[in-house]
PDB file of C-alpha atoms in Angstrom:
ATOM      1  CA  MET A   1      56.153  -9.798  48.722  1.00 37.00           C
ATOM      2  CA  THR A   2      57.943  -8.972  51.964  1.00 40.00           C
ATOM      3  CA  ALA A   3      60.259  -6.052  52.512  1.00 39.00           C
ATOM      4  CA  VAL A   4      63.433  -8.182  52.356  1.00 42.00           C
ATOM      5  CA  GLU A   5      62.420  -9.510  48.919  1.00 63.00           C
ATOM      6  CA  THR A   6      62.109  -6.005  47.485  1.00 83.00           C
ATOM      7  CA  ALA A   7      64.982  -4.130  45.815  1.00 91.00           C
ATOM      8  CA  GLY A   8      66.477  -1.511  48.110  1.00 93.00           C
ATOM      9  CA  PRO A   9      65.756   1.580  45.971  1.00 94.00           C
ATOM     10  CA  VAL A  10      62.159   0.428  45.478  1.00 94.00           C
ATOM     11  CA  LEU A  11      61.651  -0.146  49.191  1.00 95.00           C
ATOM     12  CA  PHE A  12      63.208   3.215  50.018  1.00 96.00           C
ATOM     13  CA  ALA A  13      60.864   4.978  47.604  1.00 95.00           C
ATOM     14  CA  ARG A  14      57.784   3.327  49.109  1.00 96.00           C
ATOM     15  CA  TYR A  15      58.419   5.043  52.425  1.00 97.00           C
ATOM     16  CA  ALA A  16      60.091   8.225  51.189  1.00 96.00           C
ATOM     17  CA  TYR A  17      57.451   9.192  48.638  1.00 96.00           C
ATOM     18  CA  PRO A  18      54.650  10.360  51.010  1.00 96.00           C
ATOM     19  CA  PRO A  19      56.586  13.276  52.606  1.00 96.00           C
ATOM     20  CA  ASN A  20      58.249  14.004  49.276  1.00 95.00           C
ATOM     21  CA  GLU A  21      54.845  14.396  47.644  1.00 94.00           C
ATOM     22  CA  LEU A  22      53.979  16.950  50.339  1.00 94.00           C
ATOM     23  CA  GLY A  23      57.199  18.874  49.722  1.00 93.00           C
ATOM     24  CA  TYR A  24      58.700  18.172  53.148  1.00 93.00           C
ATOM     25  CA  CYS A  25      61.918  16.501  52.057  1.00 91.00           C
ATOM     26  CA  GLY A  26      63.775  15.063  49.105  1.00 90.00           C
ATOM     27  CA  PRO A  27      64.027  16.111  45.451  1.00 88.00           C
ATOM     28  CA  ASP A  28      61.623  18.327  43.547  1.00 89.00           C
ATOM     29  CA  ASP A  29      60.019  15.661  41.335  1.00 88.00           C
ATOM     30  CA  PRO A  30      57.857  13.324  43.475  1.00 90.00           C
ATOM     31  CA  SER A  31      56.555  11.539  40.391  1.00 88.00           C
ATOM     32  CA  ALA A  32      60.007  10.061  39.787  1.00 88.00           C
ATOM     33  CA  LEU A  33      59.986   8.568  43.271  1.00 88.00           C
ATOM     34  CA  LEU A  34      56.499   7.172  42.703  1.00 89.00           C
ATOM     35  CA  ARG A  35      57.718   5.444  39.538  1.00 87.00           C
ATOM     36  CA  GLN A  36      60.732   4.173  41.462  1.00 88.00           C
ATOM     37  CA  ALA A  37      58.412   2.704  44.102  1.00 87.00           C
ATOM     38  CA  GLY A  38      56.651   0.879  41.304  1.00 83.00           C
ATOM     39  CA  GLY A  39      59.886  -0.823  40.292  1.00 82.00           C
ATOM     40  CA  VAL A  40      61.124   1.527  37.564  1.00 72.00           C
ATOM     41  CA  ALA A  41      64.860   1.629  38.325  1.00 72.00           C
ATOM     42  CA  THR A  42      67.115   4.362  36.918  1.00 78.00           C
ATOM     43  CA  HIS A  43      70.699   5.474  37.399  1.00 79.00           C
ATOM     44  CA  GLN A  44      69.343   8.376  39.470  1.00 86.00           C
ATOM     45  CA  ASP A  45      67.925   6.211  42.290  1.00 88.00           C
ATOM     46  CA  ARG A  46      70.950   6.789  44.525  1.00 89.00           C
ATOM     47  CA  ASP A  47      71.009  10.517  43.862  1.00 91.00           C
ATOM     48  CA  ARG A  48      67.342  10.811  44.823  1.00 91.00           C
ATOM     49  CA  ALA A  49      67.917   8.884  48.062  1.00 93.00           C
ATOM     50  CA  GLN A  50      70.890  11.055  49.000  1.00 94.00           C
ATOM     51  CA  GLN A  51      68.701  14.152  48.668  1.00 94.00           C
ATOM     52  CA  PHE A  52      66.743  12.938  51.696  1.00 95.00           C
ATOM     53  CA  ASP A  53      69.261  14.533  54.018  1.00 92.00           C
ATOM     54  CA  GLY A  54      67.350  13.361  57.084  1.00 94.00           C
ATOM     55  CA  ALA A  55      67.347   9.672  56.161  1.00 97.00           C
ATOM     56  CA  TRP A  56      70.646   9.235  54.337  1.00 97.00           C
ATOM     57  CA  PRO A  57      72.958   9.622  57.414  1.00 97.00           C
ATOM     58  CA  TYR A  58      71.101   6.753  59.105  1.00 98.00           C
ATOM     59  CA  LEU A  59      71.451   4.535  56.046  1.00 98.00           C
ATOM     60  CA  GLU A  60      75.179   5.260  55.980  1.00 97.00           C
ATOM     61  CA  ALA A  61      75.499   4.441  59.679  1.00 97.00           C
ATOM     62  CA  LEU A  62      73.565   1.187  59.319  1.00 98.00           C
ATOM     63  CA  ALA A  63      75.561   0.043  56.304  1.00 98.00           C
ATOM     64  CA  ARG A  64      78.858   0.857  57.986  1.00 97.00           C
ATOM     65  CA  GLY A  65      77.873  -0.782  61.270  1.00 97.00           C
ATOM     66  CA  ALA A  66      76.682  -3.979  59.586  1.00 97.00           C
ATOM     67  CA  GLY A  67      79.594  -4.169  57.160  1.00 97.00           C
ATOM     68  CA  ILE A  68      77.284  -3.759  54.170  1.00 97.00           C
ATOM     69  CA  GLU A  69      78.786  -1.924  51.220  1.00 95.00           C
ATOM     70  CA  ASP A  70      75.633  -0.301  49.847  1.00 95.00           C
ATOM     71  CA  PRO A  71      73.425   1.992  51.997  1.00 96.00           C
ATOM     72  CA  LEU A  72      70.595   1.125  49.582  1.00 95.00           C
ATOM     73  CA  ASP A  73      70.845  -2.583  50.350  1.00 96.00           C
ATOM     74  CA  PRO A  74      67.288  -3.769  51.163  1.00 96.00           C
ATOM     75  CA  ARG A  75      68.402  -4.983  54.595  1.00 97.00           C
ATOM     76  CA  VAL A  76      69.552  -1.470  55.438  1.00 98.00           C
ATOM     77  CA  ILE A  77      66.375   0.111  54.101  1.00 97.00           C
ATOM     78  CA  GLU A  78      64.133  -2.261  56.035  1.00 98.00           C
ATOM     79  CA  ALA A  79      66.058  -1.656  59.259  1.00 98.00           C
ATOM     80  CA  TYR A  80      65.698   2.134  58.949  1.00 98.00           C
ATOM     81  CA  TRP A  81      62.020   2.355  58.020  1.00 98.00           C
ATOM     82  CA  VAL A  82      60.609  -0.720  59.775  1.00 98.00           C
ATOM     83  CA  GLY A  83      63.231  -2.236  62.058  1.00 98.00           C
ATOM     84  CA  SER A  84      65.265  -5.431  62.292  1.00 97.00           C
ATOM     85  CA  ASP A  85      68.182  -6.994  64.150  1.00 97.00           C
ATOM     86  CA  LEU A  86      70.448  -4.868  61.966  1.00 97.00           C
ATOM     87  CA  LEU A  87      69.721  -1.891  64.243  1.00 98.00           C
ATOM     88  CA  GLY A  88      71.864  -3.556  66.890  1.00 96.00           C
ATOM     89  CA  SER A  89      74.934  -3.333  64.659  1.00 97.00           C
ATOM     90  CA  VAL A  90      75.221   0.438  65.184  1.00 97.00           C
ATOM     91  CA  ASP A  91      76.857   1.626  68.396  1.00 95.00           C
ATOM     92  CA  PRO A  92      74.504   4.235  69.968  1.00 95.00           C
ATOM     93  CA  GLY A  93      77.327   6.574  70.975  1.00 94.00           C
ATOM     94  CA  LYS A  94      78.905   6.488  67.532  1.00 94.00           C
ATOM     95  CA  LEU A  95      75.497   7.048  65.962  1.00 96.00           C
ATOM     96  CA  VAL A  96      74.905  10.181  68.043  1.00 94.00           C
ATOM     97  CA  GLN A  97      78.356  11.496  67.109  1.00 93.00           C
ATOM     98  CA  HIS A  98      77.618  10.809  63.448  1.00 95.00           C
ATOM     99  CA  LEU A  99      74.263  12.590  63.602  1.00 95.00           C
ATOM    100  CA  ARG A 100      75.728  15.602  65.408  1.00 93.00           C
ATOM    101  CA  LYS A 101      78.311  15.861  62.643  1.00 93.00           C
ATOM    102  CA  GLU A 102      75.626  15.610  59.946  1.00 93.00           C
ATOM    103  CA  PHE A 103      72.915  17.763  61.527  1.00 91.00           C
ATOM    104  CA  GLY A 104      74.906  20.020  63.849  1.00 87.00           C
ATOM    105  CA  LEU A 105      73.516  21.168  67.197  1.00 78.00           C
ATOM    106  CA  ARG A 106      70.996  23.720  65.995  1.00 74.00           C
ATOM    107  CA  SER A 107      67.862  24.494  67.965  1.00 66.00           C
ATOM    108  CA  ASP A 108      65.804  22.650  65.326  1.00 75.00           C
ATOM    109  CA  VAL A 109      67.359  19.240  65.916  1.00 79.00           C
ATOM    110  CA  GLY A 110      65.297  18.293  68.917  1.00 88.00           C
ATOM    111  CA  LEU A 111      67.117  16.450  71.676  1.00 90.00           C
ATOM    112  CA  LEU A 112      70.308  15.695  69.787  1.00 89.00           C
ATOM    113  CA  ALA A 113      72.418  18.023  71.910  1.00 86.00           C
ATOM    114  CA  ASP A 114      71.022  16.531  75.140  1.00 87.00           C
ATOM    115  CA  LEU A 115      71.680  12.854  74.469  1.00 89.00           C
ATOM    116  CA  GLY A 116      73.998  10.998  76.808  1.00 81.00           C
ATOM    117  CA  GLY A 117      75.464   7.556  77.248  1.00 74.00           C
ATOM    118  CA  GLN A 118      72.304   6.196  78.872  1.00 76.00           C
ATOM    119  CA  ASP A 119      70.228   6.883  75.764  1.00 85.00           C
ATOM    120  CA  HIS A 120      69.746   3.914  73.463  1.00 92.00           C
ATOM    121  CA  ALA A 121      69.891   5.727  70.137  1.00 95.00           C
ATOM    122  CA  LEU A 122      68.808   3.651  67.150  1.00 97.00           C
ATOM    123  CA  ALA A 123      69.381   4.304  63.447  1.00 98.00           C
ATOM    124  CA  HIS A 124      65.630   4.147  62.858  1.00 98.00           C
ATOM    125  CA  HIS A 125      63.094   6.560  61.442  1.00 98.00           C
ATOM    126  CA  SER A 126      61.198   6.714  64.756  1.00 98.00           C
ATOM    127  CA  PHE A 127      64.344   8.011  66.465  1.00 97.00           C
ATOM    128  CA  HIS A 128      64.581  10.764  63.874  1.00 97.00           C
ATOM    129  CA  VAL A 129      60.898  11.676  64.229  1.00 97.00           C
ATOM    130  CA  PHE A 130      60.686  11.715  68.008  1.00 96.00           C
ATOM    131  CA  VAL A 131      64.207  12.582  69.115  1.00 95.00           C
ATOM    132  CA  VAL A 132      65.865  14.587  66.325  1.00 95.00           C
ATOM    133  CA  TYR A 133      62.906  16.523  64.924  1.00 93.00           C
ATOM    134  CA  PRO A 134      61.907  19.477  67.156  1.00 91.00           C
ATOM    135  CA  TRP A 135      58.202  18.605  67.458  1.00 93.00           C
ATOM    136  CA  VAL A 136      58.367  16.966  70.882  1.00 92.00           C
ATOM    137  CA  LYS A 137      59.670  20.230  72.324  1.00 90.00           C
ATOM    138  CA  LEU A 138      56.419  21.880  71.256  1.00 91.00           C
ATOM    139  CA  LEU A 139      54.025  19.331  72.736  1.00 92.00           C
ATOM    140  CA  ARG A 140      53.328  20.977  76.085  1.00 87.00           C
ATOM    141  CA  LYS A 141      52.860  24.437  74.614  1.00 86.00           C
ATOM    142  CA  HIS A 142      51.099  23.695  71.338  1.00 83.00           C
ATOM    143  CA  GLY A 143      49.582  20.236  71.891  1.00 77.00           C
ATOM    144  CA  ALA A 144      47.459  19.142  68.959  1.00 91.00           C
ATOM    145  CA  VAL A 145      49.542  20.453  66.055  1.00 94.00           C
ATOM    146  CA  PRO A 146      52.902  18.847  66.924  1.00 95.00           C
ATOM    147  CA  LEU A 147      51.116  15.667  67.996  1.00 96.00           C
ATOM    148  CA  SER A 148      49.403  15.500  64.605  1.00 96.00           C
ATOM    149  CA  VAL A 149      52.745  15.866  62.832  1.00 96.00           C
ATOM    150  CA  LEU A 150      54.335  13.152  64.957  1.00 97.00           C
ATOM    151  CA  GLN A 151      51.410  10.830  64.279  1.00 97.00           C
ATOM    152  CA  SER A 152      51.582  11.336  60.516  1.00 97.00           C
ATOM    153  CA  CYS A 153      55.361  11.332  60.186  1.00 97.00           C
ATOM    154  CA  ARG A 154      55.959   8.171  62.210  1.00 98.00           C
ATOM    155  CA  ILE A 155      55.875   4.890  60.330  1.00 98.00           C
ATOM    156  CA  ARG A 156      52.879   3.093  61.808  1.00 98.00           C
ATOM    157  CA  TRP A 157      51.294  -0.244  61.100  1.00 98.00           C
ATOM    158  CA  GLY A 158      47.753  -1.534  61.136  1.00 98.00           C
ATOM    159  CA  GLU A 159      45.357  -4.211  59.972  1.00 98.00           C
ATOM    160  CA  VAL A 160      43.391  -3.687  56.764  1.00 98.00           C
ATOM    161  CA  GLN A 161      39.617  -3.597  57.326  1.00 98.00           C
ATOM    162  CA  GLU A 162      38.396  -2.578  53.869  1.00 98.00           C
ATOM    163  CA  VAL A 163      39.971  -2.106  50.433  1.00 97.00           C
ATOM    164  CA  GLY A 164      38.536   0.330  47.925  1.00 96.00           C
ATOM    165  CA  ALA A 165      39.637   1.364  44.463  1.00 94.00           C
ATOM    166  CA  GLN A 166      42.018   4.017  45.749  1.00 95.00           C
ATOM    167  CA  HIS A 167      41.824   3.941  49.539  1.00 96.00           C
ATOM    168  CA  ALA A 168      42.040   1.371  52.304  1.00 97.00           C
ATOM    169  CA  VAL A 169      40.498   1.478  55.764  1.00 98.00           C
ATOM    170  CA  VAL A 170      43.033   0.396  58.367  1.00 98.00           C
ATOM    171  CA  ARG A 171      42.772  -0.254  62.101  1.00 98.00           C
ATOM    172  CA  SER A 172      45.901   1.133  63.735  1.00 98.00           C
ATOM    173  CA  VAL A 173      47.218   2.485  67.019  1.00 98.00           C
ATOM    174  CA  PRO A 174      47.885   6.240  67.277  1.00 98.00           C
ATOM    175  CA  ILE A 175      50.314   8.194  69.412  1.00 97.00           C
ATOM    176  CA  THR A 176      48.732  10.077  72.320  1.00 96.00           C
ATOM    177  CA  PHE A 177      50.018  12.714  74.751  1.00 95.00           C
ATOM    178  CA  ASP A 178      48.475  13.200  78.189  1.00 92.00           C
ATOM    179  CA  GLY A 179      50.576  16.199  79.120  1.00 90.00           C
ATOM    180  CA  GLU A 180      53.227  14.020  80.728  1.00 91.00           C
ATOM    181  CA  ARG A 181      54.006  11.094  78.416  1.00 94.00           C
ATOM    182  CA  LEU A 182      53.893  10.094  74.768  1.00 96.00           C
ATOM    183  CA  THR A 183      52.366   6.636  74.426  1.00 96.00           C
ATOM    184  CA  ARG A 184      50.467   4.520  71.960  1.00 97.00           C
ATOM    185  CA  GLY A 185      46.739   4.851  72.540  1.00 96.00           C
ATOM    186  CA  ALA A 186      43.574   2.921  71.821  1.00 97.00           C
ATOM    187  CA  PRO A 187      43.162   1.512  68.283  1.00 97.00           C
ATOM    188  CA  MET A 188      41.475   3.756  65.757  1.00 97.00           C
ATOM    189  CA  ILE A 189      40.266   3.546  62.188  1.00 98.00           C
ATOM    190  CA  GLU A 190      42.008   5.581  59.501  1.00 97.00           C
ATOM    191  CA  ARG A 191      41.629   5.895  55.744  1.00 97.00           C
ATOM    192  CA  VAL A 192      44.797   5.954  53.649  1.00 97.00           C
ATOM    193  CA  ARG A 193      45.611   5.969  49.957  1.00 97.00           C
ATOM    194  CA  TRP A 194      47.093   2.928  48.301  1.00 96.00           C
ATOM    195  CA  ASN A 195      46.421   3.732  44.636  1.00 93.00           C
ATOM    196  CA  VAL A 196      46.026   6.966  42.699  1.00 89.00           C
ATOM    197  CA  ASP A 197      45.358   6.891  38.949  1.00 86.00           C
ATOM    198  CA  GLY A 198      46.605   3.327  38.743  1.00 88.00           C
ATOM    199  CA  MET A 199      49.876   4.031  40.526  1.00 91.00           C
ATOM    200  CA  SER A 200      50.659   2.647  43.981  1.00 93.00           C
ATOM    201  CA  LEU A 201      53.600   2.304  46.329  1.00 93.00           C
ATOM    202  CA  ALA A 202      53.125  -1.427  46.777  1.00 91.00           C
ATOM    203  CA  ALA A 203      50.889  -4.317  45.765  1.00 92.00           C
ATOM    204  CA  ALA A 204      47.182  -4.048  46.514  1.00 94.00           C
ATOM    205  CA  PRO A 205      46.453  -4.623  50.204  1.00 96.00           C
ATOM    206  CA  VAL A 206      44.220  -7.490  51.286  1.00 97.00           C
ATOM    207  CA  HIS A 207      41.565  -7.624  53.979  1.00 97.00           C
ATOM    208  CA  GLY A 208      43.121  -8.694  57.276  1.00 97.00           C
ATOM    209  CA  GLY A 209      46.648  -8.023  56.091  1.00 98.00           C
ATOM    210  CA  LEU A 210      49.182  -5.988  58.040  1.00 98.00           C
ATOM    211  CA  VAL A 211      50.445  -2.828  56.377  1.00 98.00           C
ATOM    212  CA  THR A 212      52.686   0.136  57.108  1.00 98.00           C
ATOM    213  CA  MET A 213      51.694   3.759  56.607  1.00 98.00           C
ATOM    214  CA  HIS A 214      53.521   7.079  56.288  1.00 98.00           C
ATOM    215  CA  TRP A 215      51.538  10.302  56.258  1.00 97.00           C
ATOM    216  CA  ASP A 216      48.342   9.460  54.341  1.00 96.00           C
ATOM    217  CA  TRP A 217      49.781   6.658  52.196  1.00 97.00           C
ATOM    218  CA  LEU A 218      49.872   2.901  52.615  1.00 98.00           C
ATOM    219  CA  CYS A 219      53.512   1.954  52.028  1.00 97.00           C
ATOM    220  CA  ASP A 220      53.891  -1.818  52.184  1.00 97.00           C
ATOM    221  CA  SER A 221      52.546  -5.119  53.438  1.00 97.00           C
ATOM    222  CA  ILE A 222      54.467  -6.546  56.387  1.00 97.00           C
ATOM    223  CA  THR A 223      54.616  -9.611  58.605  1.00 97.00           C
ATOM    224  CA  ALA A 224      53.686  -9.843  62.275  1.00 98.00           C
ATOM    225  CA  ALA A 225      57.391 -10.066  63.118  1.00 98.00           C
ATOM    226  CA  GLN A 226      58.024  -6.800  61.272  1.00 98.00           C
ATOM    227  CA  SER A 227      55.187  -5.099  63.139  1.00 98.00           C
ATOM    228  CA  ARG A 228      56.818  -6.117  66.423  1.00 98.00           C
ATOM    229  CA  ALA A 229      60.173  -4.800  65.210  1.00 98.00           C
ATOM    230  CA  LEU A 230      58.543  -1.484  64.334  1.00 98.00           C
ATOM    231  CA  ASP A 231      56.929  -1.225  67.778  1.00 98.00           C
ATOM    232  CA  GLY A 232      60.216  -2.089  69.457  1.00 98.00           C
ATOM    233  CA  ALA A 233      62.146   0.623  67.629  1.00 98.00           C
ATOM    234  CA  GLU A 234      59.449   3.171  68.399  1.00 98.00           C
ATOM    235  CA  ASP A 235      59.435   2.151  72.070  1.00 97.00           C
ATOM    236  CA  SER A 236      63.146   2.941  72.234  1.00 97.00           C
ATOM    237  CA  ALA A 237      62.586   6.453  70.892  1.00 97.00           C
ATOM    238  CA  LEU A 238      59.613   7.072  73.173  1.00 97.00           C
ATOM    239  CA  GLU A 239      61.669   6.009  76.184  1.00 95.00           C
ATOM    240  CA  ILE A 240      64.210   8.741  75.436  1.00 95.00           C
ATOM    241  CA  VAL A 241      61.502  11.375  74.985  1.00 95.00           C
ATOM    242  CA  ASN A 242      59.506  10.383  78.048  1.00 94.00           C
ATOM    243  CA  LEU A 243      62.603  10.512  80.232  1.00 92.00           C
ATOM    244  CA  ARG A 244      63.090  14.161  79.226  1.00 89.00           C
ATOM    245  CA  LEU A 245      59.411  14.881  79.748  1.00 88.00           C
ATOM    246  CA  SER A 246      59.528  13.394  83.243  1.00 87.00           C
ATOM    247  CA  GLU A 247      62.555  15.517  84.062  1.00 83.00           C
ATOM    248  CA  ARG A 248      60.744  18.605  82.778  1.00 71.00           C
ATOM    249  CA  ARG A 249      63.497  19.132  80.255  1.00 66.00           C
ATOM    250  CA  LEU A 250      60.937  19.595  77.469  1.00 64.00           C
TER     251      LEU A 250
END
């Protein structure tokens, strides 16, 4: 089943559950989101999504820009977490204004205060991770720790090498930092969860399949076109960050 064939609240939960389980964002009951990812819909799906105060402003912007009534429409959810042509429906300048209104200009909102008209802001999770979160500002001073957070928090994709009862081995491309630039590095092997006690975020992965990952969870199976969309959205965010790094503004 592809992302566009999945109900919006279910698709949202697949990607939102991993940080929620760790207590980083969202409501206090991760198990409800795990059930939601499994297709158990309730009248509280929207309320849970709105409690992700980092993601919800992007969903609103995408829905408004594309003329879609529901921010939990699966097309909106796919665009935010993975990427699609829908990202082009949001004017970058209006998006930055919207995010400044939602997040303010605090010191913990990364580069939001520094963005100008030349920056191609996208309503995508990679933009939030690399540009709005403060971790890139800590790279030169603290190195490994912020880089590890960026690597885990970004939505990344890879090719399944092995499938076990609860974990999958996936070949993916990490983010690296050489002191000057953030780039994607050489492929590596990582082990992620896809099933715990019979509960999973998506259908069982298959050997050779392409999957997305968030923190230490496998989130969904995707197509090659979706993997390219994900890389393209991430490239846009990295371009903004690397420009600031080159200017020694970070």
